[in-house]
Amino acid sequence: RDTPHCAVLVGCIGGIGIFIAKTGLEVTANTSFSFDSAGLVAFLQNKHLLVVVFAFEIGLRLLTHFTLDAMGKPRYPLLSPIYFCLITPVFYLGIWITGNSVHSALEAGYFFPPLNDDGVASSSSLVSGLWNESVMEMFHVVDFSTVSWKAVWKSIPTMMALVLFSLIHVPINIPAFAVSTDADVDMNVELMAHGYSNGIVGILGGLQNYMAYTQSIIYYKSGGHGKTSSLAVALSTSLLFFIGPELASHMPRCMAGTLLLHCGIDLFMEGVCDSYGKYDFLEYTGIWAITIIMTFFGMEAALLAGVIAALSTYALQSVTYPKPIRGSMTAATLRSSEWTRSPEAFAVLDNRDTGRMKIFVVQMQGHLFFGNISLFSDGVKALIEEKPIDERPYIIIMDFTLVLGIDSSAAQAIIKLRDSFTKQFGIKLSIFVTGSTEGFPCEFDLYQGLNANQGEMLKISKINPFDGKEVSVSVGSGSCVCTDLDQALSHAEDTLIAMV
């Protein structure tokens, strides 16, 4: 039920990025890449193919940079997909302008080889060659009378490895995608969906399927949301299954190479560079370790390194205060230092239905990290759920004064818990107490994440203690951060008075 340690997922994202970028360069150069002098020399022999890819990639990076909005976010989500689609016609235009032919470009390695066996371009047109009967051969070539069951028996370990490899995509790719898109996922639903889809496809004799992380990120960043666009992608993919092989022979290598290189760089930047400053030293070292190990030794070794890193962090952070929730209570017996309120205001605060009884205080303690996310998230929700509907609070105060450290996974869980307060329990205001003017004890910018959800502004009248005059004060709903419990109680009391 718990997702893997966030730093492990981010490290996997960085490693996947390097792998995809490396694959893009190999596809472009039509040769494998190895991290030694001989492999590098052999790889650079096709530098004329690589130059085109780097030129297209630099062009896309410049376009993306100059079309950012004031917040630093892409102004045009479809810029990258449209750019990738235009690479092929631009490349053909370049061939025509330079006076070369498609046949000479094919011989120079700029195109994928055609499907026919003689190694030359097919004489048929693109439209007439879209449908190829060989595409359907996989569905009728099986003859059980010719099957070597001995070979099938020997291949069972390999098939089991493929099954296990498919299974780990769900607990790795789904949480990683959730981290990248800041979405909340139900792993039970995802596991059931993958189980049903693979079961149906297996019965029909199809290929195994799982969520492809890279394509999903491209889809999300291009503005893809909802069932309609998802079905359109599924139908397009089904169509390309039949006509894709013939289309590929008319596509330049630089189109596929640019796409893979761009996605790989984006994932590496997201996993390694953008995460700098959001994780503590131990977590960020683990991110780099997982990325490097995945690059040189593969996914299995990286996952093993991630398990070791997660367990090490768990051991170090769980030695103090295993229970993250120290206690909870209503604010019925708590008072802020605001003693200059009007009698009407005190009447509101003392009322059982509108006053301090509607403020719920939860005090946290120790280290909050990925190992006890469910303990404090589910624990706080259970404390609210056990109250009758008419006694549930309007305002919740989360006091982190006794918390010694918060890792990135816990920080993101706290933000999601804040959202659950509003959506699941209808809480009007969530207040988070740092307990220090230095903020929360974590590298992740939790202050910004919790203070950025301001709702409607409400106005109340207060007495100025220095001159006795009445002043108007605005208080906000949603969520906010306070430095101490007294400030949080004062803000909560102001909000209750403004709500009446």
PDB file of C-alpha atoms in Angstrom, residues 258-465:
ATOM      1  CA  THR A 258      15.729  13.816 -31.431  1.00  0.00           C
ATOM      2  CA  LEU A 259      12.586  12.565 -29.716  1.00  0.00           C
ATOM      3  CA  LEU A 260      14.488  10.080 -27.553  1.00  0.00           C
ATOM      4  CA  LEU A 261      17.352  12.465 -26.802  1.00  0.00           C
ATOM      5  CA  HIS A 262      14.962  15.265 -25.796  1.00  0.00           C
ATOM      6  CA  CYS A 263      12.906  12.996 -23.514  1.00  0.00           C
ATOM      7  CA  GLY A 264      16.052  11.505 -21.984  1.00  0.00           C
ATOM      8  CA  ILE A 265      17.542  14.901 -21.179  1.00  0.00           C
ATOM      9  CA  ASP A 266      14.229  16.082 -19.701  1.00  0.00           C
ATOM     10  CA  LEU A 267      13.996  13.054 -17.445  1.00  0.00           C
ATOM     11  CA  PHE A 268      17.620  13.366 -16.328  1.00  0.00           C
ATOM     12  CA  MET A 269      17.135  17.061 -15.544  1.00  0.00           C
ATOM     13  CA  GLU A 270      13.946  16.289 -13.629  1.00  0.00           C
ATOM     14  CA  GLY A 271      15.470  13.438 -11.671  1.00  0.00           C
ATOM     15  CA  VAL A 272      18.937  14.784 -10.850  1.00  0.00           C
ATOM     16  CA  CYS A 273      19.178  18.521 -11.515  1.00  0.00           C
ATOM     17  CA  ASP A 274      15.713  19.795 -10.549  1.00  0.00           C
ATOM     18  CA  SER A 275      15.781  17.749  -7.341  1.00  0.00           C
ATOM     19  CA  TYR A 276      18.872  19.565  -6.043  1.00  0.00           C
ATOM     20  CA  GLY A 277      17.964  21.445  -2.864  1.00  0.00           C
ATOM     21  CA  LYS A 278      14.745  19.456  -2.343  1.00  0.00           C
ATOM     22  CA  TYR A 279      16.414  16.517  -0.616  1.00  0.00           C
ATOM     23  CA  ASP A 280      18.855  16.210   2.224  1.00  0.00           C
ATOM     24  CA  PHE A 281      22.436  15.088   1.648  1.00  0.00           C
ATOM     25  CA  LEU A 282      21.734  11.397   2.287  1.00  0.00           C
ATOM     26  CA  GLU A 283      18.766  11.299  -0.083  1.00  0.00           C
ATOM     27  CA  TYR A 284      20.471  13.263  -2.856  1.00  0.00           C
ATOM     28  CA  THR A 285      23.549  11.034  -2.655  1.00  0.00           C
ATOM     29  CA  GLY A 286      21.228   8.054  -3.084  1.00  0.00           C
ATOM     30  CA  ILE A 287      19.651   9.680  -6.163  1.00  0.00           C
ATOM     31  CA  TRP A 288      23.050  10.044  -7.823  1.00  0.00           C
ATOM     32  CA  ALA A 289      24.074   6.521  -6.813  1.00  0.00           C
ATOM     33  CA  ILE A 290      20.922   4.975  -8.299  1.00  0.00           C
ATOM     34  CA  THR A 291      21.271   7.005 -11.507  1.00  0.00           C
ATOM     35  CA  ILE A 292      24.920   6.025 -12.006  1.00  0.00           C
ATOM     36  CA  ILE A 293      24.359   2.369 -11.141  1.00  0.00           C
ATOM     37  CA  MET A 294      21.401   2.146 -13.541  1.00  0.00           C
ATOM     38  CA  THR A 295      23.522   3.688 -16.307  1.00  0.00           C
ATOM     39  CA  PHE A 296      26.403   1.224 -15.980  1.00  0.00           C
ATOM     40  CA  PHE A 297      24.806  -1.907 -14.505  1.00  0.00           C
ATOM     41  CA  GLY A 298      21.122  -1.827 -15.461  1.00  0.00           C
ATOM     42  CA  MET A 299      17.703  -1.560 -13.824  1.00  0.00           C
ATOM     43  CA  GLU A 300      18.024  -4.600 -11.542  1.00  0.00           C
ATOM     44  CA  ALA A 301      21.241  -3.355  -9.931  1.00  0.00           C
ATOM     45  CA  ALA A 302      19.750   0.133  -9.547  1.00  0.00           C
ATOM     46  CA  LEU A 303      16.660  -1.225  -7.804  1.00  0.00           C
ATOM     47  CA  LEU A 304      18.901  -3.216  -5.453  1.00  0.00           C
ATOM     48  CA  ALA A 305      20.879  -0.047  -4.714  1.00  0.00           C
ATOM     49  CA  GLY A 306      17.598   1.790  -4.134  1.00  0.00           C
ATOM     50  CA  VAL A 307      16.450  -0.845  -1.648  1.00  0.00           C
ATOM     51  CA  ILE A 308      19.752  -0.556   0.218  1.00  0.00           C
ATOM     52  CA  ALA A 309      19.539   3.255   0.232  1.00  0.00           C
ATOM     53  CA  ALA A 310      15.921   3.191   1.426  1.00  0.00           C
ATOM     54  CA  LEU A 311      16.639   0.695   4.191  1.00  0.00           C
ATOM     55  CA  SER A 312      19.663   2.697   5.325  1.00  0.00           C
ATOM     56  CA  THR A 313      17.572   5.856   5.496  1.00  0.00           C
ATOM     57  CA  TYR A 314      14.830   3.952   7.299  1.00  0.00           C
ATOM     58  CA  ALA A 315      17.269   2.673   9.909  1.00  0.00           C
ATOM     59  CA  LEU A 316      18.803   6.097  10.514  1.00  0.00           C
ATOM     60  CA  GLN A 317      15.516   7.970  10.711  1.00  0.00           C
ATOM     61  CA  SER A 318      13.459   5.496  12.722  1.00  0.00           C
ATOM     62  CA  VAL A 319      15.746   5.260  15.759  1.00  0.00           C
ATOM     63  CA  THR A 320      13.930   8.146  17.473  1.00  0.00           C
ATOM     64  CA  TYR A 321      10.187   8.434  18.187  1.00  0.00           C
ATOM     65  CA  PRO A 322       8.705   5.557  16.166  1.00  0.00           C
ATOM     66  CA  LYS A 323       5.195   7.017  16.654  1.00  0.00           C
ATOM     67  CA  PRO A 324       4.864  10.242  14.612  1.00  0.00           C
ATOM     68  CA  ILE A 325       1.624  11.453  16.291  1.00  0.00           C
ATOM     69  CA  ARG A 326       2.268  12.569  19.871  1.00  0.00           C
ATOM     70  CA  GLY A 327      -1.309  13.541  20.661  1.00  0.00           C
ATOM     71  CA  SER A 328      -4.427  15.474  19.631  1.00  0.00           C
ATOM     72  CA  MET A 329      -7.139  17.595  21.227  1.00  0.00           C
ATOM     73  CA  THR A 330      -9.688  20.288  20.478  1.00  0.00           C
ATOM     74  CA  ALA A 331      -8.880  23.899  21.305  1.00  0.00           C
ATOM     75  CA  ALA A 332     -11.728  24.113  23.819  1.00  0.00           C
ATOM     76  CA  THR A 333      -9.256  24.585  26.684  1.00  0.00           C
ATOM     77  CA  LEU A 334      -6.665  26.477  24.646  1.00  0.00           C
ATOM     78  CA  ARG A 335      -6.491  30.254  24.381  1.00  0.00           C
ATOM     79  CA  SER A 336      -4.378  32.536  22.260  1.00  0.00           C
ATOM     80  CA  SER A 337      -2.781  35.704  23.614  1.00  0.00           C
ATOM     81  CA  GLU A 338      -5.442  37.811  21.843  1.00  0.00           C
ATOM     82  CA  TRP A 339      -7.142  39.250  24.948  1.00  0.00           C
ATOM     83  CA  THR A 340      -8.465  42.462  23.342  1.00  0.00           C
ATOM     84  CA  ARG A 341     -11.408  40.901  21.524  1.00  0.00           C
ATOM     85  CA  SER A 342     -14.932  42.277  21.867  1.00  0.00           C
ATOM     86  CA  PRO A 343     -17.530  40.509  24.057  1.00  0.00           C
ATOM     87  CA  GLU A 344     -19.320  39.422  20.883  1.00  0.00           C
ATOM     88  CA  ALA A 345     -16.141  37.793  19.610  1.00  0.00           C
ATOM     89  CA  PHE A 346     -15.587  35.924  22.882  1.00  0.00           C
ATOM     90  CA  ALA A 347     -19.203  34.758  22.723  1.00  0.00           C
ATOM     91  CA  VAL A 348     -18.569  33.256  19.303  1.00  0.00           C
ATOM     92  CA  LEU A 349     -15.387  31.515  20.468  1.00  0.00           C
ATOM     93  CA  ASP A 350     -17.045  30.081  23.577  1.00  0.00           C
ATOM     94  CA  ASN A 351     -20.019  28.744  21.643  1.00  0.00           C
ATOM     95  CA  ARG A 352     -19.885  24.960  21.221  1.00  0.00           C
ATOM     96  CA  ASP A 353     -21.132  25.054  17.624  1.00  0.00           C
ATOM     97  CA  THR A 354     -19.050  27.988  16.316  1.00  0.00           C
ATOM     98  CA  GLY A 355     -16.135  28.356  18.707  1.00  0.00           C
ATOM     99  CA  ARG A 356     -12.915  26.717  19.776  1.00  0.00           C
ATOM    100  CA  MET A 357     -14.488  23.262  19.802  1.00  0.00           C
ATOM    101  CA  LYS A 358     -14.275  23.490  16.007  1.00  0.00           C
ATOM    102  CA  ILE A 359     -10.462  23.794  16.157  1.00  0.00           C
ATOM    103  CA  PHE A 360      -8.584  20.483  16.183  1.00  0.00           C
ATOM    104  CA  VAL A 361      -4.895  20.414  17.154  1.00  0.00           C
ATOM    105  CA  VAL A 362      -2.596  17.506  16.232  1.00  0.00           C
ATOM    106  CA  GLN A 363       0.967  17.449  17.544  1.00  0.00           C
ATOM    107  CA  MET A 364       3.655  15.561  15.601  1.00  0.00           C
ATOM    108  CA  GLN A 365       7.028  14.382  16.862  1.00  0.00           C
ATOM    109  CA  GLY A 366      10.309  12.751  15.836  1.00  0.00           C
ATOM    110  CA  HIS A 367      11.359  12.084  12.247  1.00  0.00           C
ATOM    111  CA  LEU A 368       8.731  12.046   9.519  1.00  0.00           C
ATOM    112  CA  PHE A 369       9.958  10.010   6.565  1.00  0.00           C
ATOM    113  CA  PHE A 370       8.824   7.529   3.940  1.00  0.00           C
ATOM    114  CA  GLY A 371       8.766   4.688   6.471  1.00  0.00           C
ATOM    115  CA  ASN A 372       6.007   6.212   8.608  1.00  0.00           C
ATOM    116  CA  ILE A 373       4.033   8.133   5.952  1.00  0.00           C
ATOM    117  CA  SER A 374       1.007   5.885   6.353  1.00  0.00           C
ATOM    118  CA  LEU A 375       1.214   6.091  10.152  1.00  0.00           C
ATOM    119  CA  PHE A 376       0.785   9.858  10.332  1.00  0.00           C
ATOM    120  CA  SER A 377      -1.385  10.297   7.196  1.00  0.00           C
ATOM    121  CA  ASP A 378      -3.859   7.538   8.022  1.00  0.00           C
ATOM    122  CA  GLY A 379      -3.563   8.324  11.718  1.00  0.00           C
ATOM    123  CA  VAL A 380      -4.620  11.956  11.339  1.00  0.00           C
ATOM    124  CA  LYS A 381      -7.460  10.977   8.997  1.00  0.00           C
ATOM    125  CA  ALA A 382      -8.645   8.368  11.509  1.00  0.00           C
ATOM    126  CA  LEU A 383      -8.690  10.980  14.286  1.00  0.00           C
ATOM    127  CA  ILE A 384     -11.052  13.124  12.216  1.00  0.00           C
ATOM    128  CA  GLU A 385     -13.189  10.237  10.920  1.00  0.00           C
ATOM    129  CA  GLU A 386     -13.900   8.910  14.414  1.00  0.00           C
ATOM    130  CA  LYS A 387     -15.673  12.151  15.305  1.00  0.00           C
ATOM    131  CA  PRO A 388     -19.419  12.444  14.604  1.00  0.00           C
ATOM    132  CA  ILE A 389     -20.257  14.520  11.525  1.00  0.00           C
ATOM    133  CA  ASP A 390     -21.654  17.424  13.551  1.00  0.00           C
ATOM    134  CA  GLU A 391     -18.553  17.538  15.774  1.00  0.00           C
ATOM    135  CA  ARG A 392     -15.931  17.545  13.050  1.00  0.00           C
ATOM    136  CA  PRO A 393     -13.650  20.590  13.038  1.00  0.00           C
ATOM    137  CA  TYR A 394     -13.741  23.593  10.739  1.00  0.00           C
ATOM    138  CA  ILE A 395     -10.034  24.244  11.330  1.00  0.00           C
ATOM    139  CA  ILE A 396      -7.134  21.846  11.901  1.00  0.00           C
ATOM    140  CA  ILE A 397      -3.753  22.846  13.335  1.00  0.00           C
ATOM    141  CA  MET A 398      -0.794  20.552  12.620  1.00  0.00           C
ATOM    142  CA  ASP A 399       1.966  21.318  15.125  1.00  0.00           C
ATOM    143  CA  PHE A 400       5.478  20.311  13.964  1.00  0.00           C
ATOM    144  CA  THR A 401       7.339  21.938  16.869  1.00  0.00           C
ATOM    145  CA  LEU A 402       8.668  18.588  18.154  1.00  0.00           C
ATOM    146  CA  VAL A 403       9.521  17.223  14.710  1.00  0.00           C
ATOM    147  CA  LEU A 404      13.269  16.724  14.242  1.00  0.00           C
ATOM    148  CA  GLY A 405      13.368  16.082  10.511  1.00  0.00           C
ATOM    149  CA  ILE A 406      11.138  15.639   7.449  1.00  0.00           C
ATOM    150  CA  ASP A 407      12.314  13.887   4.291  1.00  0.00           C
ATOM    151  CA  SER A 408      11.010  14.675   0.805  1.00  0.00           C
ATOM    152  CA  SER A 409       8.537  11.771   0.719  1.00  0.00           C
ATOM    153  CA  ALA A 410       6.960  12.876   3.980  1.00  0.00           C
ATOM    154  CA  ALA A 411       6.903  16.511   2.855  1.00  0.00           C
ATOM    155  CA  GLN A 412       4.940  15.636  -0.276  1.00  0.00           C
ATOM    156  CA  ALA A 413       2.647  13.399   1.788  1.00  0.00           C
ATOM    157  CA  ILE A 414       1.907  16.356   4.091  1.00  0.00           C
ATOM    158  CA  ILE A 415       0.865  18.452   1.079  1.00  0.00           C
ATOM    159  CA  LYS A 416      -1.428  15.669  -0.119  1.00  0.00           C
ATOM    160  CA  LEU A 417      -2.817  15.336   3.425  1.00  0.00           C
ATOM    161  CA  ARG A 418      -3.617  19.059   3.353  1.00  0.00           C
ATOM    162  CA  ASP A 419      -5.605  18.532   0.163  1.00  0.00           C
ATOM    163  CA  SER A 420      -7.455  15.604   1.758  1.00  0.00           C
ATOM    164  CA  PHE A 421      -8.555  17.817   4.661  1.00  0.00           C
ATOM    165  CA  THR A 422     -10.475  20.032   2.238  1.00  0.00           C
ATOM    166  CA  LYS A 423     -11.762  17.463  -0.260  1.00  0.00           C
ATOM    167  CA  GLN A 424     -12.528  14.573   2.083  1.00  0.00           C
ATOM    168  CA  PHE A 425     -13.533  16.254   5.336  1.00  0.00           C
ATOM    169  CA  GLY A 426     -14.609  19.751   4.258  1.00  0.00           C
ATOM    170  CA  ILE A 427     -12.160  21.505   6.588  1.00  0.00           C
ATOM    171  CA  LYS A 428     -12.148  25.242   5.913  1.00  0.00           C
ATOM    172  CA  LEU A 429      -8.623  26.091   7.076  1.00  0.00           C
ATOM    173  CA  SER A 430      -5.472  24.031   7.645  1.00  0.00           C
ATOM    174  CA  ILE A 431      -2.731  25.656   9.727  1.00  0.00           C
ATOM    175  CA  PHE A 432       0.775  24.199   9.931  1.00  0.00           C
ATOM    176  CA  VAL A 433       3.067  25.242  12.781  1.00  0.00           C
ATOM    177  CA  THR A 434       6.810  25.122  12.102  1.00  0.00           C
ATOM    178  CA  GLY A 435       7.824  25.737  15.715  1.00  0.00           C
ATOM    179  CA  SER A 436      10.737  27.849  14.537  1.00  0.00           C
ATOM    180  CA  THR A 437      11.394  30.979  12.538  1.00  0.00           C
ATOM    181  CA  GLU A 438      13.769  28.906  10.398  1.00  0.00           C
ATOM    182  CA  GLY A 439      10.874  26.946   8.901  1.00  0.00           C
ATOM    183  CA  PHE A 440      10.308  23.220   8.652  1.00  0.00           C
ATOM    184  CA  PRO A 441      13.284  20.882   9.293  1.00  0.00           C
ATOM    185  CA  CYS A 442      13.592  19.637   5.703  1.00  0.00           C
ATOM    186  CA  GLU A 443      15.313  20.469   2.407  1.00  0.00           C
ATOM    187  CA  PHE A 444      12.030  20.387   0.470  1.00  0.00           C
ATOM    188  CA  ASP A 445      10.326  23.803   0.270  1.00  0.00           C
ATOM    189  CA  LEU A 446       7.381  22.703   2.408  1.00  0.00           C
ATOM    190  CA  TYR A 447       6.594  26.279   3.472  1.00  0.00           C
ATOM    191  CA  GLN A 448       5.876  27.314  -0.109  1.00  0.00           C
ATOM    192  CA  GLY A 449       3.851  24.162  -0.789  1.00  0.00           C
ATOM    193  CA  LEU A 450       1.604  24.650   2.249  1.00  0.00           C
ATOM    194  CA  ASN A 451       1.292  28.420   2.054  1.00  0.00           C
ATOM    195  CA  ALA A 452       0.291  28.543  -1.612  1.00  0.00           C
ATOM    196  CA  ASN A 453      -3.302  27.372  -1.242  1.00  0.00           C
ATOM    197  CA  GLN A 454      -5.074  30.503  -0.101  1.00  0.00           C
ATOM    198  CA  GLY A 455      -8.839  30.471  -0.424  1.00  0.00           C
ATOM    199  CA  GLU A 456     -11.322  33.312  -0.101  1.00  0.00           C
ATOM    200  CA  MET A 457     -10.436  36.236   2.196  1.00  0.00           C
ATOM    201  CA  LEU A 458     -12.693  36.981   5.152  1.00  0.00           C
ATOM    202  CA  LYS A 459     -12.752  40.244   7.155  1.00  0.00           C
ATOM    203  CA  ILE A 460     -13.164  40.720  10.918  1.00  0.00           C
ATOM    204  CA  SER A 461     -12.897  43.674  13.285  1.00  0.00           C
ATOM    205  CA  LYS A 462     -10.296  43.707  16.085  1.00  0.00           C
ATOM    206  CA  ILE A 463      -9.340  46.170  18.821  1.00  0.00           C
ATOM    207  CA  ASN A 464      -5.887  47.717  18.566  1.00  0.00           C
ATOM    208  CA  PRO A 465      -4.347  47.198  22.056  1.00  0.00           C
TER     209      PRO A 465
END
